[in-house]
Coordinates of N, CA and C and ligand atoms in Angstrom, one line a residue:
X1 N 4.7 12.5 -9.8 CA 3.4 11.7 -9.8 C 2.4 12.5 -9.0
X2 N 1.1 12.9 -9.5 CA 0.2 13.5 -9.1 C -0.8 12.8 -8.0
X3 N -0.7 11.4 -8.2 CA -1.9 10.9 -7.1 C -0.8 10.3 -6.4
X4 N -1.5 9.6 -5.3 CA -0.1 9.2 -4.0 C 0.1 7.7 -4.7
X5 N 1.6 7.4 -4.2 CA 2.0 6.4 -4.6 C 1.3 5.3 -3.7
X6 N 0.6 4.3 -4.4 CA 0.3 3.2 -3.5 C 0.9 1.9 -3.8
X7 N 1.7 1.4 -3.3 CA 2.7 0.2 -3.8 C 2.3 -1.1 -3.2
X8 N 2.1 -1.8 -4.8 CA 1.9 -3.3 -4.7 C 3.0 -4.0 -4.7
X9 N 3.2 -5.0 -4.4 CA 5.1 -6.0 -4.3 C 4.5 -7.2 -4.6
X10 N 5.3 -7.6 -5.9 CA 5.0 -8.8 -6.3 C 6.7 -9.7 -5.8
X11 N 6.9 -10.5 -4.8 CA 8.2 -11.1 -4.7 C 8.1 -12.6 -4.3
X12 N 8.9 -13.6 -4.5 CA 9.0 -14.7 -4.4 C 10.1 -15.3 -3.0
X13 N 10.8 -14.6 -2.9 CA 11.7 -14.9 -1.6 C 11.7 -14.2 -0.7
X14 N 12.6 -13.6 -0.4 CA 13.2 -13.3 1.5 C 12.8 -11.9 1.0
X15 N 12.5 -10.9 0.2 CA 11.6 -9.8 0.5 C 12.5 -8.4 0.9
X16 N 13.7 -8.9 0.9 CA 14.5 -7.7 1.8 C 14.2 -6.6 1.6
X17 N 14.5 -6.0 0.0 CA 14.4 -4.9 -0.4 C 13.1 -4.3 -1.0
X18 N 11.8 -5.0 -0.6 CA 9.9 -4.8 -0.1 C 10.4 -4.2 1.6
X19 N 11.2 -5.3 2.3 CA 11.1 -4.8 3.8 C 11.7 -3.2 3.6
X20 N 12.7 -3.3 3.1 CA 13.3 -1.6 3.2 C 12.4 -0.6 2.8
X21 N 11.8 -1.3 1.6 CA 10.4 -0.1 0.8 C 9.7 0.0 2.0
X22 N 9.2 -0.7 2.8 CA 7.9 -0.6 4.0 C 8.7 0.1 5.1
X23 N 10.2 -0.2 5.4 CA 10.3 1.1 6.5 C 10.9 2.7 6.1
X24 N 10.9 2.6 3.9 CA 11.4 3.7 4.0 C 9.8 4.6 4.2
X25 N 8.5 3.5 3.8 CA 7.3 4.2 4.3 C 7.4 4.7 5.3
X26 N 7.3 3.7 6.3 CA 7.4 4.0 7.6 C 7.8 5.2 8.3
X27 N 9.4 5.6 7.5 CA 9.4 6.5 8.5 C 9.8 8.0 7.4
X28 N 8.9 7.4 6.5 CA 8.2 8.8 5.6 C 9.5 9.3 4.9
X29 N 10.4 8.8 4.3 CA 11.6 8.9 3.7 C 11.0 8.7 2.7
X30 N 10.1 7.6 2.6 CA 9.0 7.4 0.5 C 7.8 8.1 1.3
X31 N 7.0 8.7 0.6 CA 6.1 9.0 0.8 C 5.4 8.3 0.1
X32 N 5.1 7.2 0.0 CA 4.1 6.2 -0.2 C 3.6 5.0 0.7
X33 N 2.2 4.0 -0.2 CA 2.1 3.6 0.8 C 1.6 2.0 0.3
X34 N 2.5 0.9 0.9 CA 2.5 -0.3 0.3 C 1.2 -1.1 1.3
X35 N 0.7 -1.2 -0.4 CA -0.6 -1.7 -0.2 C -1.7 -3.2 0.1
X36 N -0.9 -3.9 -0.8 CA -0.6 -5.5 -1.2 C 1.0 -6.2 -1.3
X37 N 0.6 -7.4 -0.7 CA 2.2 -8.2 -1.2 C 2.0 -9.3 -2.0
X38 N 2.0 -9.6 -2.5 CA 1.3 -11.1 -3.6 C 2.7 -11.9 -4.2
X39 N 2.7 -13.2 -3.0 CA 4.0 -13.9 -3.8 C 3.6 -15.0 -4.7
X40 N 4.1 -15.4 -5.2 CA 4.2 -17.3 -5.8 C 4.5 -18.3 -4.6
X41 N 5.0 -18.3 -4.1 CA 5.5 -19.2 -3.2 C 4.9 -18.8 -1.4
X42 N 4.2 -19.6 -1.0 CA 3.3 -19.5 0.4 C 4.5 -19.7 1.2
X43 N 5.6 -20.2 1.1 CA 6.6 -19.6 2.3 C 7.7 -18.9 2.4
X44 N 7.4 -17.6 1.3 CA 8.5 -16.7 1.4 C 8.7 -15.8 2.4
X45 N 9.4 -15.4 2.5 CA 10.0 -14.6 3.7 C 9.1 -13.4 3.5
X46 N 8.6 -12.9 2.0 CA 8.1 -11.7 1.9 C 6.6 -11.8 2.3
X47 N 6.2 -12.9 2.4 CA 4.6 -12.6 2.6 C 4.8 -13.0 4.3
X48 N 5.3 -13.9 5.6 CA 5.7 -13.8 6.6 C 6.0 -12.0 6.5
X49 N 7.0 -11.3 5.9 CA 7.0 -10.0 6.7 C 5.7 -8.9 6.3
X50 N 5.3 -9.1 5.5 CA 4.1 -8.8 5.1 C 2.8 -8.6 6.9
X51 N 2.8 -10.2 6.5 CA 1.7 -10.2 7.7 C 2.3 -9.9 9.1
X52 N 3.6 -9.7 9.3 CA 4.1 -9.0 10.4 C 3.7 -7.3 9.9
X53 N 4.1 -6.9 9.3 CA 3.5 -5.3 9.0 C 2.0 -5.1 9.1
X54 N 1.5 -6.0 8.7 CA -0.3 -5.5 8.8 C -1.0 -5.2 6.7
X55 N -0.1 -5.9 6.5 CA -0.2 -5.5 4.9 C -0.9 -6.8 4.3
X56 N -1.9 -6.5 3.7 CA -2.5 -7.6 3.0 C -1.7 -8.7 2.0
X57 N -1.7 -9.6 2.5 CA -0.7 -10.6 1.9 C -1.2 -11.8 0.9
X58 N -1.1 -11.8 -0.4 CA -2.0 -12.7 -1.1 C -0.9 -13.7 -1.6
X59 N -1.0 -15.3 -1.6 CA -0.3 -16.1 -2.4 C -1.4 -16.5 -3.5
X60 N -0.5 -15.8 -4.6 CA -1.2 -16.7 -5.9 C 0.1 -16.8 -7.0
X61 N -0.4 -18.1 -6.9 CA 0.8 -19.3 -7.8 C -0.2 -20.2 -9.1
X62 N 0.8 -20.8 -9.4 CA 0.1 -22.0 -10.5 C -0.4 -22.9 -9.6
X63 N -0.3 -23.2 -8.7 CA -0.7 -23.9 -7.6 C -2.6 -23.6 -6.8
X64 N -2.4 -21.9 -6.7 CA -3.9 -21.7 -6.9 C -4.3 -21.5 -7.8
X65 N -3.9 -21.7 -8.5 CA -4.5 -21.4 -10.3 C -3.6 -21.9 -11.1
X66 N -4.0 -23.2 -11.3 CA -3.2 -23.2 -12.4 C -3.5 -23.1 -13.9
X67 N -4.5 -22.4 -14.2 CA -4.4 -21.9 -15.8 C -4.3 -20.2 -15.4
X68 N -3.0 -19.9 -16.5 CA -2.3 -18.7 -16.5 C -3.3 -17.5 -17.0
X69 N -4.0 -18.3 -17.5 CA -5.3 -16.9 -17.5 C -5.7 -16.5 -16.6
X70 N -6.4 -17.1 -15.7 CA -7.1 -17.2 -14.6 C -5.9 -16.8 -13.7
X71 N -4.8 -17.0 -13.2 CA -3.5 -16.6 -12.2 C -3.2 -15.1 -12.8
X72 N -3.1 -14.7 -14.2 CA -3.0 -13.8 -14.1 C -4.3 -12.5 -13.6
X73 N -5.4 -12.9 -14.4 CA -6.2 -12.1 -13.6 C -6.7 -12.1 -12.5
X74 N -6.4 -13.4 -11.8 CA -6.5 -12.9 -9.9 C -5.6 -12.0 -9.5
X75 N -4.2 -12.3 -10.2 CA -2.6 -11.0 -10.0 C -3.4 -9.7 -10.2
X76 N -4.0 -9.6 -11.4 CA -4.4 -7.9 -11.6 C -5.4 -7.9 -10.7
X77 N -6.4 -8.7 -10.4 CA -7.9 -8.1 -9.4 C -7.5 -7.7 -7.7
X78 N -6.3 -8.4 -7.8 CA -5.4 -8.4 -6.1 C -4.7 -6.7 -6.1
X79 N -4.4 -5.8 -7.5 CA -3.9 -4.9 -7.2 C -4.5 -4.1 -7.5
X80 N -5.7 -4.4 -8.2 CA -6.8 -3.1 -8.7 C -7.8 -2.7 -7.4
X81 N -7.9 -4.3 -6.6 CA -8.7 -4.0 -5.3 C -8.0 -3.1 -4.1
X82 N -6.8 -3.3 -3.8 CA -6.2 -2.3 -3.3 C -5.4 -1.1 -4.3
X83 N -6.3 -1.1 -5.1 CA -5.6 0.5 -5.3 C -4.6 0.9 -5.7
X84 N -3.3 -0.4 -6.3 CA -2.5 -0.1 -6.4 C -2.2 0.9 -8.0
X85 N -1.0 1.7 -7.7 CA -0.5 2.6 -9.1 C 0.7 2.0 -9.2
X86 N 1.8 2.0 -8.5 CA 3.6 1.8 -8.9 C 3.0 0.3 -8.4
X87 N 3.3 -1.1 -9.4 CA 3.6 -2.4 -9.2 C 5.5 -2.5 -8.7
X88 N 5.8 -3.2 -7.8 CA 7.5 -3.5 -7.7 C 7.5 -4.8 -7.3
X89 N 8.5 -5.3 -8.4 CA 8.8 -6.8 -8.5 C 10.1 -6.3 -7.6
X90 N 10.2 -7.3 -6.6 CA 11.3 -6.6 -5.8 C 12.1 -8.9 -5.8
X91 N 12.2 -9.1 -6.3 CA 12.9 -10.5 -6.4 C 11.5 -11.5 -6.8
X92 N 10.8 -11.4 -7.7 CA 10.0 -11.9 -8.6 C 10.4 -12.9 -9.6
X93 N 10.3 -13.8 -9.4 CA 10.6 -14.9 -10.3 C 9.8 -15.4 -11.2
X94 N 8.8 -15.0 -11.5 CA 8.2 -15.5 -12.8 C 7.5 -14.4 -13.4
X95 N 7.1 -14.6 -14.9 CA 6.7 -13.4 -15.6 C 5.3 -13.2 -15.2
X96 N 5.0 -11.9 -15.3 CA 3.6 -11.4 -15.4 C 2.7 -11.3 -16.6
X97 N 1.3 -11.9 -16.3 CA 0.4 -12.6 -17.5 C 0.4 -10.8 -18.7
X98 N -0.4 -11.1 -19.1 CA -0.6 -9.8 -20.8 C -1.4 -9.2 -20.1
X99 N -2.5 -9.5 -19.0 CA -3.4 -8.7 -19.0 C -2.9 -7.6 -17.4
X100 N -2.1 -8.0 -16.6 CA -1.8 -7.5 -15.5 C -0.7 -6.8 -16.2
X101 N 0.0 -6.9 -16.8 CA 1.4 -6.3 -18.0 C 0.4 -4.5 -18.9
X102 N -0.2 -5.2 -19.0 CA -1.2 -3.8 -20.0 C -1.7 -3.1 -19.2
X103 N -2.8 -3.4 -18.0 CA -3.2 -3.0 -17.5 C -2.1 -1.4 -16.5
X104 N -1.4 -2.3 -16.1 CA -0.4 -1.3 -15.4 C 1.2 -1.0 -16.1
X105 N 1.1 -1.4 -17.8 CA 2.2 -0.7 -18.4 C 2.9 0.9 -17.8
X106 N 4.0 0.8 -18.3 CA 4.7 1.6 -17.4 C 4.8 2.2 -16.0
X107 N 4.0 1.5 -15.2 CA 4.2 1.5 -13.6 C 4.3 0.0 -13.0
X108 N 5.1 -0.7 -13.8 CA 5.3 -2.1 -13.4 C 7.6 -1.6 -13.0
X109 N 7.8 -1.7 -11.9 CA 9.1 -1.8 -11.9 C 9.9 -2.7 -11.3
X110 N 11.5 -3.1 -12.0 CA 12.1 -4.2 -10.8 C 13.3 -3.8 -10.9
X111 N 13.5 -4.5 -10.0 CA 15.5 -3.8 -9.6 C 16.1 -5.5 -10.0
X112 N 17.2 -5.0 -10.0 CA 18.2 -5.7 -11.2 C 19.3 -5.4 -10.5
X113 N 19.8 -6.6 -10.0 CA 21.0 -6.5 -8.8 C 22.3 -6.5 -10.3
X114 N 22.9 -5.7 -11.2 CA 23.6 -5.4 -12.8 C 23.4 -4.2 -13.2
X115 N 24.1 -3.5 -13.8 CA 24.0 -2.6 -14.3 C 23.7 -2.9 -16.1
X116 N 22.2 -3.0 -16.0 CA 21.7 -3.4 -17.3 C 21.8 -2.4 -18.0
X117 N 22.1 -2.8 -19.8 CA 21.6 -4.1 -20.3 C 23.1 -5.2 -20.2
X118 N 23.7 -5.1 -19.1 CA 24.7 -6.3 -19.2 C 24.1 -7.3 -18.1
X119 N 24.6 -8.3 -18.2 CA 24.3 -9.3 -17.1 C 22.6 -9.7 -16.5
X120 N 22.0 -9.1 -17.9 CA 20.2 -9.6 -17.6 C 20.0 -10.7 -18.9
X121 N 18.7 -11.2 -18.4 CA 17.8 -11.7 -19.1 C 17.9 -13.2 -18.1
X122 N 17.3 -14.4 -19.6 CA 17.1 -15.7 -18.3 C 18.2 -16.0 -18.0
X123 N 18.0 -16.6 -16.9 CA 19.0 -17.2 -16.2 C 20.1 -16.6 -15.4
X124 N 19.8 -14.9 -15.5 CA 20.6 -14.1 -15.0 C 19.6 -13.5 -13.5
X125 N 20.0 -14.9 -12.3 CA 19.2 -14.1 -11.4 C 20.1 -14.4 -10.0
X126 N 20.3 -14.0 -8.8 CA 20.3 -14.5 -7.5 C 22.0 -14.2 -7.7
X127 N 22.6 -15.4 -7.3 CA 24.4 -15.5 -7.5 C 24.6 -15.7 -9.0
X128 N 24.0 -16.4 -9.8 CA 24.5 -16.2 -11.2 C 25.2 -15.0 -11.9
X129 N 24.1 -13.8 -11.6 CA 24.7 -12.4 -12.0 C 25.9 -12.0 -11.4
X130 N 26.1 -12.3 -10.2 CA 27.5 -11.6 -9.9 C 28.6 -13.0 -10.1
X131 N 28.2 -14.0 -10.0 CA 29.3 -14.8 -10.9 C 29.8 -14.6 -12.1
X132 N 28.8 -14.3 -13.1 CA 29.3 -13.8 -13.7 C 29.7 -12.3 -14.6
X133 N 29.4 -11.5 -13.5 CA 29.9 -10.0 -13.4 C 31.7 -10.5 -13.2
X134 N 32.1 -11.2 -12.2 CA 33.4 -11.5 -11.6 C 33.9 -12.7 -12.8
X135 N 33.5 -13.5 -13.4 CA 34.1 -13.9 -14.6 C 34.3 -13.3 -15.4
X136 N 33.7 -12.1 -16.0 CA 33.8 -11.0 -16.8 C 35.0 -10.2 -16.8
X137 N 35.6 -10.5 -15.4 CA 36.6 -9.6 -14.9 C 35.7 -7.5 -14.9
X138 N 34.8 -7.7 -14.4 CA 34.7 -5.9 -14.5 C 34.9 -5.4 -13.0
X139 N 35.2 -3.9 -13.5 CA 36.0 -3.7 -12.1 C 34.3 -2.6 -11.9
X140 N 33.4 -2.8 -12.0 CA 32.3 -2.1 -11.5 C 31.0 -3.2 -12.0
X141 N 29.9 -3.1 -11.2 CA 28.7 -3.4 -11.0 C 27.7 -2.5 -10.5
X142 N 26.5 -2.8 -10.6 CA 25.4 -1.8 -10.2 C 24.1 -2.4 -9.7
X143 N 23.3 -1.6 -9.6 CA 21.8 -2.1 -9.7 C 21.5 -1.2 -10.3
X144 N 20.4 -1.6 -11.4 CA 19.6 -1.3 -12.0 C 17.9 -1.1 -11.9
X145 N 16.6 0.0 -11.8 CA 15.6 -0.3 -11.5 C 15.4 0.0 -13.2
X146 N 14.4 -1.1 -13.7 CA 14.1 -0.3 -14.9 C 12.3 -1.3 -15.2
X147 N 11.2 -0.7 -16.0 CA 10.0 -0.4 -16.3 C 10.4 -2.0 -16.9
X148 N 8.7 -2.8 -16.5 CA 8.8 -4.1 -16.9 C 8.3 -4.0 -18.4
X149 N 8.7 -5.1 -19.2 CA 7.6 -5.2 -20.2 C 7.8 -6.7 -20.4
X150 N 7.7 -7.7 -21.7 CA 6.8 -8.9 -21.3 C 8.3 -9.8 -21.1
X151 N 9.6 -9.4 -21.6 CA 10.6 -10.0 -21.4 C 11.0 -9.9 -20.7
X152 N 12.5 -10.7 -20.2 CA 13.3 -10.6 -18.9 C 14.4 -9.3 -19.0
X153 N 14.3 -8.2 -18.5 CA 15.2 -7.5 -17.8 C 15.2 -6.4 -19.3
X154 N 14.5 -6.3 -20.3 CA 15.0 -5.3 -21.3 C 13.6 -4.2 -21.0
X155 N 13.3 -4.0 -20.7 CA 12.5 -2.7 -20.8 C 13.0 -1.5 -19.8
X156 N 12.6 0.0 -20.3 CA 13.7 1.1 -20.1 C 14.0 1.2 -19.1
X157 N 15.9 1.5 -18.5 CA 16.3 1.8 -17.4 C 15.6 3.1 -16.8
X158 N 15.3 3.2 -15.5 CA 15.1 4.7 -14.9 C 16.3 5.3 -14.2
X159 N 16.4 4.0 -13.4 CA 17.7 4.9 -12.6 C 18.8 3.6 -12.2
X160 N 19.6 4.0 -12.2 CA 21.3 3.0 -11.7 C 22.5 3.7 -11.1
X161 N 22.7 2.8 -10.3 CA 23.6 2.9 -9.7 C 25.1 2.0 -9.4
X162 N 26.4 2.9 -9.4 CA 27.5 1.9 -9.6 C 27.9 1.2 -8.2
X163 N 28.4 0.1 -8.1 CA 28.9 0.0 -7.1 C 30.4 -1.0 -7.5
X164 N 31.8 -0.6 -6.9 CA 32.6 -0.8 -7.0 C 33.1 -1.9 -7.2
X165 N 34.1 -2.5 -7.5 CA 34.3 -4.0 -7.2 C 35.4 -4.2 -7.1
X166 N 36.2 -4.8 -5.6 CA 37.5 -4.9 -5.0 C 38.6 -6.0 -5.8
X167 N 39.8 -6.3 -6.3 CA 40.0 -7.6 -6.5 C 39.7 -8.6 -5.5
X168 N 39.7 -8.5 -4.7 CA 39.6 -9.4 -3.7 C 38.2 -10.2 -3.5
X169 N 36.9 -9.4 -4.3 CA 35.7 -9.7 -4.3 C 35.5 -10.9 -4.6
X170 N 34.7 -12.1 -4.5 CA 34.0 -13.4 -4.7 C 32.5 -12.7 -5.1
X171 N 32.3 -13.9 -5.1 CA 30.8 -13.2 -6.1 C 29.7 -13.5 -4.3
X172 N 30.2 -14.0 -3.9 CA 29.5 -13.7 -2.6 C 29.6 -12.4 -1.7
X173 N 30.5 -11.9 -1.5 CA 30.7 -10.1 -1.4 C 30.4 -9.3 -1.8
X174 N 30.4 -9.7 -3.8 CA 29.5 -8.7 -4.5 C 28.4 -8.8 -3.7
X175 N 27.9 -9.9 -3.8 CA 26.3 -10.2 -4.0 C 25.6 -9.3 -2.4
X176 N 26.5 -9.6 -1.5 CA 26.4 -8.6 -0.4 C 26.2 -7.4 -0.3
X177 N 27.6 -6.6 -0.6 CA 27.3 -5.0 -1.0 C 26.2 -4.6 -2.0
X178 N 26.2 -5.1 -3.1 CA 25.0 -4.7 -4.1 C 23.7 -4.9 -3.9
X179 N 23.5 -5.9 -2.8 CA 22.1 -5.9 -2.4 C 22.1 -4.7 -1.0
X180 N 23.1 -4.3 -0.5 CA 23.1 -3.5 0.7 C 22.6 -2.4 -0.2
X181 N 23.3 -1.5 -1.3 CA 23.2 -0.8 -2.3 C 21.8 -0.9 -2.3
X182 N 20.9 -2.0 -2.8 CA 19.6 -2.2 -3.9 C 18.7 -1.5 -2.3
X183 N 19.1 -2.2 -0.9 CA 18.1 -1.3 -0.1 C 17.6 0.0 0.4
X184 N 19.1 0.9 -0.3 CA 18.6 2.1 -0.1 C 18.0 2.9 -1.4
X185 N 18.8 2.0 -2.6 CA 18.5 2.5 -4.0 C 16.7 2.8 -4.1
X186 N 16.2 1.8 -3.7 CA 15.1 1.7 -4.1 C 14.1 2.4 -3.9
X187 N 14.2 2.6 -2.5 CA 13.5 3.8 -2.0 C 13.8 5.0 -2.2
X188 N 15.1 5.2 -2.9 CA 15.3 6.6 -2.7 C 14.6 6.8 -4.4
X189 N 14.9 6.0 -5.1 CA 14.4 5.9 -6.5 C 12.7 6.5 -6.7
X190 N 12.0 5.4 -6.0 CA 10.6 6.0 -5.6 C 10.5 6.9 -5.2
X191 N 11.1 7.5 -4.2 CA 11.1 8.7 -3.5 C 11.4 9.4 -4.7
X192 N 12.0 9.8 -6.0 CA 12.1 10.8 -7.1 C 10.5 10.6 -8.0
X193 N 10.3 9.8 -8.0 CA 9.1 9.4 -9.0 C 8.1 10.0 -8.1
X194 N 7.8 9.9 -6.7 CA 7.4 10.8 -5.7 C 6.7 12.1 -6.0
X195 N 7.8 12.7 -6.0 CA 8.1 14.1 -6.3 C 8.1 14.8 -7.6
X196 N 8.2 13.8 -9.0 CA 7.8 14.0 -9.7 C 9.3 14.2 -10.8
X197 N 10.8 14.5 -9.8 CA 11.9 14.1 -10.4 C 11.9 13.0 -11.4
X198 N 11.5 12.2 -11.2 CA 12.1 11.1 -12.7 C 10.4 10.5 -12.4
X199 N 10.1 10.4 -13.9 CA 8.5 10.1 -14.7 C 9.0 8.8 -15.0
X200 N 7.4 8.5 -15.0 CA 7.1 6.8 -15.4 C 6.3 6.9 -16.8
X201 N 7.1 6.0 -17.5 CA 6.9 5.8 -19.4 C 5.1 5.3 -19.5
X202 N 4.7 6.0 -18.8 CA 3.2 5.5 -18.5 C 2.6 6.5 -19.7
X203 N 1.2 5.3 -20.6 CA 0.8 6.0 -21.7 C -0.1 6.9 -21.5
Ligands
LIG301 C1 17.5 -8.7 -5.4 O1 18.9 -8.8 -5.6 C2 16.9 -8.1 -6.6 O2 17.8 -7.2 -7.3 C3 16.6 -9.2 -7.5 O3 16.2 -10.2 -6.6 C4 16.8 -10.0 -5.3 C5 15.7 -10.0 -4.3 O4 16.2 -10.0 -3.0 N1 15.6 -8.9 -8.5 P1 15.2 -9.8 -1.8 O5 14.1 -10.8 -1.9 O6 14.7 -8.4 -1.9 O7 16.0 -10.0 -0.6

């Protein structure tokens, strides 16, 4: 990537793996620099750590907007005003409108607590996925980051990673280690796009 990474975070809950992106900034492990946090929901954990960091923190929902035209282009005007280039849905729960989708095609990315294309799409989110990773009986799981496009979870993988699976595992243990996994995955992920190791399907 030739211009500096400036990172927008679009997330709906507890934010964990936005907080890991902001101290892999911090202590210059990403050499980027998270710009905006924009949730759906005004009391997620991720816009709270947000305004603990000093990072501009926007809630826009159907709530402040409720025609999806108008929500989605406040979403795009919130990341074009800060500058953003890499968008990261870091636990995002709703889709992104056509015009914030175009606008920043192929630098829209989310991580995917699965090693997609198994165990994605609707209704594959939170403990669901590793419930049914461990119904599946598979003796491996992963995270997945891969390029958004207008559906859930199919647009191209960039990078994955496996992570093991004990018999003894519940889908609560998975759900543990794989998210321990997704905190360092992530940043180290950006950190390649960084540097210019792994490119963004940008037109
Ligand atoms: C993560 O498991 C991520 O893979 C999925 O949503 C979860 C978000 O967790 N998309 P957190 O909000 O980062 O703690």
């Amino acid at each position: 990537m030739h211009k500096k990474m400036n990172i927008g975070f679009l997330a709906s809950h507890n934010g964990s793996n936005m907080q890991a992106t902001i101290d892999a900034c911090k202590s210059s492990a990403l050499q980027a620099t998270p710009v905006v946090v924009i949730s759906n929901n005004s009391d997620s954990g991720a816009l709270a750590r947000a305004r603990q960091e000093g990072i501009p923190a926007c809630h826009l929902s159907g709530k402040t907007h409720p025609d999806p035209t108008a929500l989605d282009r406040a979403i795009l005007e919130a990341l074009l005003r800060h500058d953003v280039n890499v968008v990261n849905l870091a636990g995002y729960m709703k889709k992104l409108g056509p015009e914030t989708l175009s606008n920043f095609q192929g630098r829209i990315l989310n991580i995917h607590p699965a090693l997609l294309p198994k165990f994605g799409g609707k209704g594959m989110y939170g403990m669901h996925v590793h419930e049914a990773v461990i119904a599946a009986g598979e003796t491996e799981t992963g995270v997945s980051i891969h390029v958004v496009n207008a559906d859930y979870d199919t647009g191209p993988v960039i990078a994955q990673t496996r992570v093991h699976i004990e018999p003894v595992d519940v889908p609560e243990t998975l759900a543990e280690r794989v998210l321990h996994r997704e905190h360092t995955f992530l940043p180290e992920t950006l950190q390649r796009i960084v540097t210019g190791e792994l490119r963004l399907p940008v037109p």
